[in-house]
Short mmCIF file of C-alpha atoms in Angstrom, two decimals:
data_model
loop_
_atom_site.label_atom_id
_atom_site.label_comp_id
_atom_site.label_asym_id
_atom_site.label_seq_id
_atom_site.Cartn_x
_atom_site.Cartn_y
_atom_site.Cartn_z
CA MET A 1 -8.62 13.08 -22.43
CA GLY A 2 -11.75 13.32 -24.64
CA GLY A 3 -13.71 10.19 -23.93
CA HIS A 4 -13.72 7.99 -21.21
CA ASN A 5 -11.63 5.35 -22.88
CA ASN A 6 -9.07 7.73 -24.20
CA VAL A 7 -5.51 6.94 -22.58
CA ARG A 8 -3.41 9.37 -24.40
CA PRO A 9 -0.81 10.70 -21.77
CA PHE A 10 -0.08 14.06 -20.83
CA VAL A 11 -3.34 15.41 -22.10
CA PHE A 12 -5.70 14.29 -19.40
CA TYR A 13 -5.63 17.17 -17.08
CA LYS A 14 -6.28 19.69 -19.79
CA ASN A 15 -9.45 18.23 -20.89
CA ILE A 16 -10.84 17.43 -17.23
CA TRP A 17 -10.58 21.41 -16.81
CA LYS A 18 -12.77 21.75 -20.04
CA LEU A 19 -15.18 19.21 -18.73
CA SER A 20 -15.40 21.03 -15.30
CA GLU A 21 -16.31 24.22 -17.20
CA LYS A 22 -19.95 22.85 -17.81
CA SER A 23 -20.65 23.05 -14.26
CA VAL A 24 -20.60 26.16 -12.17
CA SER A 25 -20.77 24.04 -8.82
CA LEU A 26 -18.07 21.86 -9.88
CA ARG A 27 -15.71 24.65 -10.86
CA LYS A 28 -16.29 26.09 -7.27
CA GLN A 29 -15.27 22.72 -6.00
CA THR A 30 -12.25 22.62 -8.24
CA ILE A 31 -11.18 26.13 -6.96
CA MET A 32 -11.43 25.26 -3.35
CA MET A 33 -9.25 22.17 -4.17
CA HIS A 34 -6.90 24.33 -6.04
CA LYS A 35 -6.43 26.48 -2.81
CA ILE A 36 -5.95 23.47 -0.57
CA ILE A 37 -3.23 21.96 -2.95
CA LEU A 38 -1.70 25.39 -3.45
CA MET A 39 -1.40 25.78 0.34
CA ILE A 40 0.29 22.18 0.58
CA THR A 41 2.51 22.92 -2.26
CA ILE A 42 3.66 26.19 -0.68
CA LEU A 43 4.32 24.37 2.61
CA CYS A 44 6.09 21.65 0.93
CA GLY A 45 8.32 24.15 -0.97
CA CYS A 46 9.16 25.99 2.13
CA LEU A 47 10.25 22.70 3.89
CA SER A 48 12.42 21.69 0.84
CA ALA A 49 13.84 25.16 -0.11
CA THR A 50 17.34 23.94 0.48
CA ALA A 51 17.64 23.66 -3.29
CA GLU A 52 17.84 20.21 -4.26
CA ASN A 53 18.44 19.47 -7.86
CA TYR A 54 17.63 16.97 -10.54
CA PRO A 55 18.63 14.27 -10.47
CA TYR A 56 18.36 13.92 -6.64
CA ARG A 57 21.82 13.61 -5.19
CA ASN A 58 23.26 11.90 -8.26
CA ASP A 59 26.08 12.94 -10.36
CA TYR A 60 24.64 11.00 -13.40
CA LEU A 61 21.75 11.89 -15.50
CA TRP A 62 20.35 9.88 -18.35
CA LEU A 63 17.78 11.06 -20.66
CA THR A 64 15.93 8.69 -22.93
CA VAL A 65 13.68 9.97 -25.77
CA PRO A 66 11.88 7.46 -27.89
CA ASN A 67 11.13 8.81 -31.55
CA HIS A 68 7.36 8.53 -30.79
CA ALA A 69 6.54 11.09 -28.10
CA ASP A 70 3.94 9.14 -26.37
CA TRP A 71 6.48 6.04 -26.35
CA ILE A 72 3.76 3.88 -28.20
CA TYR A 73 4.21 2.05 -31.42
CA LYS A 74 2.20 -0.23 -33.68
CA THR A 75 3.20 -3.87 -33.89
CA GLY A 76 5.89 -4.07 -36.68
CA GLU A 77 6.89 -0.76 -36.17
CA LYS A 78 10.69 -0.14 -35.25
CA ALA A 79 11.35 2.03 -32.27
CA LYS A 80 14.43 4.19 -31.85
CA VAL A 81 15.50 6.01 -28.69
CA GLU A 82 18.01 9.01 -28.29
CA VAL A 83 20.18 8.43 -25.35
CA THR A 84 22.03 11.05 -23.61
CA LEU A 85 24.27 10.71 -20.53
CA CYS A 86 25.54 13.44 -18.43
CA LYS A 87 27.88 13.69 -15.36
CA TYR A 88 27.79 16.92 -13.25
CA GLY A 89 25.48 17.82 -16.02
CA ILE A 90 28.24 17.54 -18.50
CA PRO A 91 27.62 15.36 -21.72
CA GLN A 92 30.06 12.31 -21.60
CA ASN A 93 31.85 10.80 -24.69
CA THR A 94 31.95 7.33 -23.35
CA GLU A 95 30.79 3.75 -24.27
CA ILE A 96 27.60 2.51 -23.05
CA SER A 97 26.32 -1.15 -23.07
CA TYR A 98 22.80 -2.12 -23.53
CA GLU A 99 20.53 -5.08 -23.63
CA ILE A 100 16.98 -5.18 -25.14
CA GLY A 101 14.18 -7.57 -24.06
CA PRO A 102 10.52 -7.74 -23.48
CA ASP A 103 9.05 -6.35 -20.37
CA GLU A 104 10.21 -8.38 -17.36
CA MET A 105 11.83 -11.00 -19.61
CA PRO A 106 15.44 -11.92 -20.27
CA ALA A 107 17.28 -9.87 -23.08
CA THR A 108 17.11 -11.01 -26.67
CA SER A 109 19.64 -8.85 -28.01
CA THR A 110 22.72 -6.97 -26.61
CA GLY A 111 25.03 -4.27 -28.11
CA LYS A 112 27.28 -1.21 -27.32
CA ALA A 113 27.15 2.39 -28.46
CA GLN A 114 29.64 5.23 -28.28
CA LEU A 115 28.33 8.47 -27.11
CA LYS A 116 29.19 11.56 -29.15
CA ASN A 117 28.68 14.84 -27.21
CA GLY A 118 26.95 12.68 -24.73
CA ARG A 119 24.43 11.39 -27.39
CA ALA A 120 23.70 8.06 -29.23
CA ILE A 121 20.69 6.70 -31.15
CA ILE A 122 19.86 2.98 -30.53
CA GLY A 123 17.40 1.11 -32.46
CA MET A 124 15.10 -0.95 -30.25
CA GLY A 125 13.55 -2.94 -33.03
CA THR A 126 9.88 -4.05 -32.65
CA LEU A 127 7.51 -6.40 -31.56
CA LYS A 128 5.21 -8.73 -33.63
CA LYS A 129 2.77 -9.18 -30.82
CA PRO A 130 1.25 -6.52 -28.60
CA GLY A 131 3.43 -5.78 -25.42
CA PHE A 132 6.54 -3.72 -24.23
CA LEU A 133 10.18 -3.73 -25.05
CA ASP A 134 12.76 -2.58 -22.40
CA LEU A 135 16.00 -0.88 -23.30
CA ARG A 136 18.53 -1.46 -20.32
CA LEU A 137 21.43 0.77 -20.22
CA LYS A 138 24.82 0.53 -18.49
CA ALA A 139 27.89 2.75 -18.44
CA THR A 140 31.09 2.93 -16.20
CA ILE A 141 32.47 6.41 -15.94
CA ASP A 142 35.62 6.80 -13.19
CA GLY A 143 35.25 3.37 -12.21
CA LYS A 144 31.46 3.95 -11.19
CA LEU A 145 28.63 1.92 -12.68
CA THR A 146 25.53 3.85 -13.71
CA GLU A 147 22.31 2.28 -15.05
CA HIS A 148 19.04 3.40 -16.60
CA HIS A 149 16.24 1.81 -18.57
CA VAL A 150 13.31 2.80 -20.81
CA LYS A 151 10.23 0.90 -21.91
CA VAL A 152 8.09 1.46 -25.00
CA GLY A 153 4.86 -0.23 -25.95
CA PHE A 154 3.56 -1.75 -29.24
CA SER A 155 -0.03 -1.84 -29.54
CA PRO A 156 -0.65 -2.30 -25.84
CA GLU A 157 -4.50 -1.63 -26.09
CA GLN A 158 -4.45 -4.93 -27.81
CA LEU A 159 -3.13 -6.85 -24.71
CA LYS A 160 -5.37 -9.53 -23.29
CA PRO A 161 -4.95 -11.50 -20.09
CA TYR A 162 -3.52 -14.94 -19.70
CA THR A 163 -5.70 -15.43 -16.69
CA LYS A 164 -9.07 -17.26 -17.28
CA ASN A 165 -12.59 -16.43 -15.64
CA PRO A 166 -13.78 -19.09 -13.57
CA ASN A 167 -17.33 -20.14 -14.14
CA ASP A 168 -18.27 -20.19 -10.34
CA PHE A 169 -16.30 -16.93 -9.60
CA ASP A 170 -19.39 -14.85 -8.57
CA THR A 171 -20.88 -17.67 -6.46
CA PHE A 172 -17.67 -18.35 -4.84
CA TRP A 173 -17.16 -14.51 -3.57
CA LYS A 174 -20.88 -14.09 -2.72
CA GLN A 175 -20.91 -17.11 -0.49
CA ALA A 176 -17.50 -16.02 1.07
CA ILE A 177 -18.84 -12.49 1.88
CA GLU A 178 -22.24 -13.81 3.20
CA THR A 179 -20.42 -16.22 5.53
CA ALA A 180 -18.27 -13.48 6.84
CA ARG A 181 -21.31 -11.31 7.28
CA ARG A 182 -22.81 -13.82 9.83
CA THR A 183 -20.28 -12.31 12.32
CA PRO A 184 -21.57 -8.68 12.81
CA VAL A 185 -19.11 -5.75 12.42
CA SER A 186 -17.96 -4.96 15.63
CA VAL A 187 -15.52 -1.76 16.25
CA THR A 188 -13.39 -0.28 18.97
CA LYS A 189 -12.02 3.15 18.71
CA GLU A 190 -9.21 5.16 20.10
CA THR A 191 -8.72 8.91 19.61
CA ILE A 192 -5.10 9.64 18.21
CA ASP A 193 -4.37 13.02 19.46
CA LYS A 194 -1.18 13.48 17.34
CA PHE A 195 -3.11 13.12 13.91
CA SER A 196 -6.15 15.25 15.17
CA ASP A 197 -6.58 19.01 15.34
CA ASP A 198 -9.42 21.63 15.30
CA GLU A 199 -10.57 20.64 11.70
CA VAL A 200 -10.14 16.60 11.77
CA ILE A 201 -10.34 13.98 14.09
CA CYS A 202 -8.38 10.76 13.82
CA GLN A 203 -9.28 7.54 15.61
CA LEU A 204 -7.51 4.14 15.49
CA VAL A 205 -10.50 1.58 14.84
CA LYS A 206 -10.13 -2.25 15.23
CA ILE A 207 -12.75 -3.84 12.83
CA ARG A 208 -13.98 -7.37 13.54
CA ILE A 209 -14.65 -8.68 9.86
CA ASP A 210 -15.66 -12.56 10.44
CA ASN A 211 -15.42 -15.08 13.18
CA ARG A 212 -11.63 -15.21 12.94
CA HIS A 213 -10.18 -12.05 11.71
CA SER A 214 -9.87 -8.40 12.51
CA ILE A 215 -8.19 -5.24 10.93
CA TYR A 216 -6.75 -2.03 12.11
CA GLY A 217 -7.23 1.28 10.45
CA TYR A 218 -6.90 4.99 10.88
CA LEU A 219 -10.55 6.73 10.56
CA THR A 220 -10.19 10.33 9.77
CA MET A 221 -13.21 12.52 9.92
CA PRO A 222 -14.04 16.22 9.65
CA ARG A 223 -14.82 17.61 13.20
CA LYS A 224 -17.65 19.83 11.60
CA ALA A 225 -21.07 18.14 11.86
CA GLY A 226 -22.58 17.05 8.61
CA LYS A 227 -22.77 14.23 6.04
CA TYR A 228 -19.77 13.31 4.06
CA PRO A 229 -18.60 10.67 1.24
CA VAL A 230 -16.45 7.90 2.59
CA VAL A 231 -13.12 6.89 1.08
CA LEU A 232 -11.29 3.51 1.72
CA THR A 233 -7.59 3.19 1.39
CA PRO A 234 -6.18 -0.34 1.29
CA PRO A 235 -2.24 -0.60 1.87
CA GLY A 236 0.67 -1.46 -0.52
CA ALA A 237 2.27 -4.77 -0.11
CA GLY A 238 4.28 -5.94 3.06
CA ILE A 239 3.94 -6.71 6.67
CA LYS A 240 4.22 -3.12 8.12
CA THR A 241 2.57 -0.46 10.00
CA ILE A 242 -0.04 1.99 8.61
CA LYS A 243 0.89 5.55 8.55
CA ASN A 244 -1.77 8.33 8.64
CA HIS A 245 0.51 11.38 7.01
CA ASP A 246 -2.25 12.13 4.55
CA ASP A 247 -5.34 13.99 5.90
CA LYS A 248 -5.98 16.02 2.60
CA TYR A 249 -8.86 13.77 1.82
CA THR A 250 -10.52 14.67 5.04
CA ARG A 251 -9.69 18.47 4.82
CA ALA A 252 -11.32 18.03 1.42
CA GLY A 253 -14.58 17.10 3.03
CA LEU A 254 -14.03 13.38 2.92
CA ILE A 255 -14.31 10.69 5.64
CA ARG A 256 -11.09 8.30 5.19
CA LEU A 257 -10.31 4.68 6.55
CA GLU A 258 -6.75 3.95 5.98
CA MET A 259 -6.66 0.17 6.50
CA GLU A 260 -4.19 -2.53 7.16
CA ILE A 261 -4.73 -6.16 6.16
CA HIS A 262 -3.07 -8.35 8.73
CA GLY A 263 -4.77 -7.72 11.98
CA LEU A 264 -1.70 -6.05 13.26
CA ASN A 265 -1.83 -2.97 15.88
CA PRO A 266 -0.08 -0.09 14.13
CA ASN A 267 1.46 0.54 17.76
CA MET A 268 3.56 -2.38 17.61
CA THR A 269 7.32 -1.93 17.59
CA GLU A 270 9.42 -2.01 14.42
CA GLU A 271 11.11 -5.16 15.96
CA GLN A 272 7.80 -6.72 16.45
CA PHE A 273 6.85 -6.40 12.72
CA LYS A 274 10.17 -7.67 11.77
CA GLU A 275 9.72 -10.82 13.92
CA ILE A 276 6.22 -11.21 12.13
CA THR A 277 7.91 -10.78 8.75
CA SER A 278 10.53 -13.34 9.51
CA ALA A 279 7.55 -15.91 10.25
CA PHE A 280 6.53 -15.34 6.74
CA ASP A 281 9.80 -16.11 5.21
CA HIS A 282 10.03 -12.61 3.76
CA GLU A 283 7.98 -9.59 3.70
CA ASN A 284 5.56 -10.57 1.08
CA GLY A 285 5.39 -14.24 1.90
CA TYR A 286 1.86 -13.91 2.94
CA LEU A 287 0.87 -13.61 -0.84
CA MET A 288 2.05 -17.26 -1.20
CA ASN A 289 0.39 -18.69 1.98
CA GLY A 290 -2.21 -21.38 1.03
CA LEU A 291 -2.19 -20.69 -2.45
CA ASP A 292 -2.88 -24.30 -3.43
CA ASP A 293 -6.61 -23.76 -2.30
CA ARG A 294 -8.84 -20.99 -3.03
CA ASP A 295 -10.59 -21.37 0.42
CA ASN A 296 -7.37 -21.36 2.46
CA TYR A 297 -5.54 -18.77 0.54
CA TYR A 298 -4.35 -16.03 2.82
CA MET A 299 -5.73 -13.31 0.57
CA LYS A 300 -9.28 -14.63 1.10
CA HIS A 301 -10.05 -12.86 4.26
CA VAL A 302 -8.09 -9.54 3.00
CA TYR A 303 -10.49 -9.12 0.20
CA ILE A 304 -13.48 -9.83 2.40
CA ALA A 305 -11.93 -7.27 4.82
CA CYS A 306 -12.28 -4.57 2.11
CA VAL A 307 -15.94 -5.31 1.68
CA ARG A 308 -16.56 -5.20 5.57
CA ALA A 309 -14.53 -2.02 6.02
CA ILE A 310 -17.20 -0.67 3.61
CA ASP A 311 -19.97 -2.30 5.75
CA PHE A 312 -18.31 -0.29 8.58
CA LEU A 313 -18.01 2.88 6.64
CA THR A 314 -21.57 2.97 5.43
CA SER A 315 -22.89 2.32 8.98
CA LEU A 316 -21.62 5.81 10.21
CA PRO A 317 -23.91 8.35 10.85
CA GLU A 318 -21.76 10.76 9.31
CA TRP A 319 -21.96 9.09 5.83
CA ASP A 320 -23.65 10.87 3.23
CA GLY A 321 -25.60 7.81 2.17
CA ARG A 322 -24.57 7.97 -1.47
CA ASN A 323 -20.78 8.10 -2.19
CA VAL A 324 -18.18 5.46 -1.51
CA ALA A 325 -14.82 5.65 -3.04
CA VAL A 326 -11.87 3.27 -2.99
CA GLN A 327 -8.16 4.55 -3.60
CA GLY A 328 -4.80 2.78 -3.23
CA GLY A 329 -1.56 2.06 -5.05
CA SER A 330 0.22 -1.21 -5.90
CA GLN A 331 -1.38 -3.71 -3.82
CA GLY A 332 -3.58 -1.05 -2.45
CA GLY A 333 -4.55 -0.41 -6.13
CA ALA A 334 -5.40 -4.05 -6.68
CA LEU A 335 -7.27 -4.07 -3.52
CA SER A 336 -9.35 -0.96 -4.94
CA LEU A 337 -9.96 -2.49 -8.00
CA ILE A 338 -11.04 -5.72 -6.53
CA THR A 339 -13.48 -4.03 -3.85
CA ALA A 340 -15.12 -1.96 -6.69
CA GLY A 341 -15.60 -5.42 -8.44
CA LEU A 342 -16.92 -7.17 -5.46
CA ASP A 343 -19.08 -4.25 -3.94
CA GLU A 344 -21.78 -2.37 -6.01
CA ARG A 345 -21.96 0.20 -3.16
CA VAL A 346 -18.57 1.70 -4.52
CA THR A 347 -19.20 4.87 -6.73
CA ALA A 348 -15.76 5.66 -7.66
CA CYS A 349 -12.30 3.87 -7.95
CA VAL A 350 -8.80 5.20 -7.94
CA ALA A 351 -5.95 2.80 -8.52
CA ASN A 352 -2.19 3.45 -9.11
CA HIS A 353 -0.13 0.84 -10.88
CA PRO A 354 -2.19 -2.02 -9.61
CA ALA A 355 -0.31 -5.17 -8.34
CA LEU A 356 -1.85 -8.83 -8.33
CA SER A 357 -2.84 -8.33 -12.01
CA ASP A 358 -2.55 -11.32 -14.36
CA MET A 359 -0.14 -13.01 -12.09
CA ALA A 360 0.09 -16.22 -14.33
CA GLY A 361 0.90 -14.21 -17.56
CA TYR A 362 4.39 -15.39 -17.54
CA LEU A 363 3.14 -18.69 -18.69
CA ASP A 364 2.13 -16.93 -21.92
CA ASN A 365 5.88 -15.93 -22.14
CA ARG A 366 5.40 -12.42 -21.21
CA ALA A 367 5.30 -10.27 -18.07
CA GLY A 368 2.91 -11.24 -15.33
CA GLY A 369 1.93 -9.09 -12.29
CA TYR A 370 3.32 -8.45 -9.09
CA PRO A 371 4.61 -10.53 -6.79
CA HIS A 372 6.03 -12.35 -9.75
CA PHE A 373 5.59 -15.82 -8.93
CA ASN A 374 7.66 -17.16 -11.73
CA ARG A 375 10.60 -16.01 -9.74
CA THR A 376 9.81 -18.41 -6.78
CA ASN A 377 10.30 -22.09 -7.23
CA LYS A 378 7.18 -24.35 -8.01
CA MET A 379 4.73 -21.18 -7.70
CA LEU A 380 3.18 -21.58 -10.97
CA THR A 381 1.73 -25.14 -10.71
CA PRO A 382 -1.82 -25.83 -11.97
CA GLU A 383 -3.19 -26.01 -8.57
CA LYS A 384 -1.86 -22.29 -7.68
CA VAL A 385 -2.65 -20.92 -11.16
CA GLN A 386 -6.21 -22.21 -10.67
CA THR A 387 -6.51 -20.39 -7.30
CA MET A 388 -4.82 -17.43 -8.77
CA ALA A 389 -7.81 -16.91 -11.01
CA TYR A 390 -10.27 -16.32 -8.18
CA TYR A 391 -7.71 -13.74 -6.73
CA ASP A 392 -6.44 -12.00 -9.67
CA VAL A 393 -7.42 -8.19 -10.58
CA VAL A 394 -8.36 -9.08 -14.18
CA ASN A 395 -11.52 -10.97 -13.00
CA PHE A 396 -12.62 -8.09 -10.75
CA ALA A 397 -11.99 -5.47 -13.46
CA ARG A 398 -14.23 -7.35 -15.60
CA ARG A 399 -17.08 -6.74 -13.08
CA ILE A 400 -16.55 -3.01 -12.25
CA THR A 401 -19.39 -0.74 -13.02
CA CYS A 402 -18.35 2.50 -11.27
CA PRO A 403 -16.08 5.36 -12.78
CA VAL A 404 -12.45 4.13 -12.56
CA TYR A 405 -9.18 6.44 -12.65
CA LEU A 406 -6.12 4.32 -13.33
CA THR A 407 -2.66 5.65 -13.60
CA TRP A 408 0.69 3.85 -14.41
CA GLY A 409 4.16 4.27 -15.56
CA TYR A 410 5.81 2.41 -18.44
CA ASN A 411 9.28 2.07 -16.50
CA ASP A 412 7.62 0.33 -13.59
CA ASN A 413 9.46 -3.00 -12.85
CA VAL A 414 7.26 -3.76 -9.81
CA CYS A 415 3.88 -3.58 -11.47
CA PRO A 416 4.61 -3.75 -15.17
CA PRO A 417 2.76 -1.67 -17.62
CA THR A 418 1.95 -4.84 -19.65
CA THR A 419 -0.35 -5.77 -16.63
CA SER A 420 -1.73 -2.47 -16.09
CA TYR A 421 -2.58 -2.07 -19.60
CA ILE A 422 -4.38 -5.50 -19.49
CA VAL A 423 -6.40 -4.36 -16.52
CA TRP A 424 -7.33 -1.20 -18.46
CA ASN A 425 -8.42 -3.04 -21.33
CA LEU A 426 -10.58 -5.09 -19.44
CA ILE A 427 -12.64 -2.20 -17.87
CA THR A 428 -15.89 -1.42 -19.66
CA ALA A 429 -17.20 0.95 -16.93
CA PRO A 430 -16.50 4.77 -17.59
CA LYS A 431 -12.88 5.28 -17.22
CA ASP A 432 -10.05 7.89 -17.10
CA ALA A 433 -6.24 7.19 -17.16
CA LEU A 434 -3.11 9.26 -16.59
CA ILE A 435 -0.26 7.60 -18.19
CA THR A 436 3.11 8.99 -17.12
CA PRO A 437 5.73 6.98 -19.04
CA ILE A 438 8.91 7.71 -17.39
CA ASN A 439 7.52 6.71 -13.87
CA GLU A 440 8.82 3.71 -12.07
CA HIS A 441 7.08 2.50 -8.94
CA TRP A 442 5.88 5.83 -7.73
CA THR A 443 3.50 8.70 -8.39
CA SER A 444 4.12 12.59 -8.01
CA THR A 445 2.56 14.77 -5.42
CA ASP A 446 0.57 16.39 -8.11
CA THR A 447 -0.72 13.06 -9.39
CA ASN A 448 -1.70 12.10 -5.90
CA ASN A 449 -3.39 15.46 -5.13
CA TYR A 450 -5.30 15.33 -8.49
CA GLN A 451 -6.89 12.00 -7.06
CA ILE A 452 -8.88 13.88 -4.51
CA ILE A 453 -10.21 16.24 -7.23
CA TRP A 454 -11.09 13.45 -9.42
CA ILE A 455 -12.94 11.77 -6.54
CA LYS A 456 -14.81 15.07 -5.82
CA LYS A 457 -15.52 15.42 -9.39
CA HIS A 458 -17.54 12.08 -9.38
CA LEU A 459 -19.79 12.65 -6.33
CA LYS A 460 -23.24 11.91 -6.73
#
């Protein structure tokens, strides 16, 4: 990564280290972080030393290699992919079937190929407009079906949102936040011993965010007296408990609030969570609740909750008075970007494969963002699309002024690369990206650990 707006994959880390060499103090911070991550890596290695192999507990291995190393082409260029299929690591001479279609859209062509020495080259064709093509592969070996896919992009830096920017967008959210703030933030705290030790203290907090709603969160702080940056981590999608398994942020000298959005105590039983999920029809039914009316949409108090959570964090006497970071993935990545767009106190934003991005994009005959409203009957009506514009990540991305670190993969079918690129293209603030083309809806441990380093690098 040379400049802030360069999104070439794989080279990001290398150039970050070059930048860090310009500052002795930053280099010392980086060395400290390396030690922390090395200790964690060694521990994880010891725990998993029972020699798991790749692919994980799967007899079949697909390898797909596009003829452009970065998986990116210009519109009009033709893409080819070398496909390899192995069983037990042995190349298979078998027939495979495939279909090719735009990202998250029906197939536009189908075909078959015969593998020789386990390999074949498949032409994917091209796109005339910016976007992604998906090569979806299938094979049946010894009566067992195995599948794989690979997506390649065509001039994705030119992708633009379908979602429009409402004229009264800023007024709507300013008034909503002001109304919520008429109710002072009130907090109850309970120390959670199982998540605390000599270095960190974890508290379960309940935060009143307006006159109707509260949220829960795990607040993890260093025990050592001092002033620290704060990090807000909103959750991924679903009606579920929050888990505080990641205290690396606090051990790196950061106060972290891992929040939930439904006002549900994480001490509830799994059976209780299942009952509440059923009340919403399914796990993510809340994302459809009230979508006909921007004032009554379920996510309104969720977005406000993120701002009120920062109200709470910045009221802590241990806050350093300067640094406020937001960090999350999927729905949490969306809420991180949304919070950065709503709240000028945010000084750094980290987001993985953000959901809720250009959700109405399917009306432009291409991929739209999670939760893929096109798959549910009567969810892309004019009234609902109008409401979506007030809640879509793209319109918050336009307003972000703090540095942003965005990461996404091309093979993601939950939060497709089409919509991640659209968000990236709209951000005018200083930005860095790590693109990992092979990734589906996940990030690696190394990627997650580097996010802490990136936040530390951007402290004021």
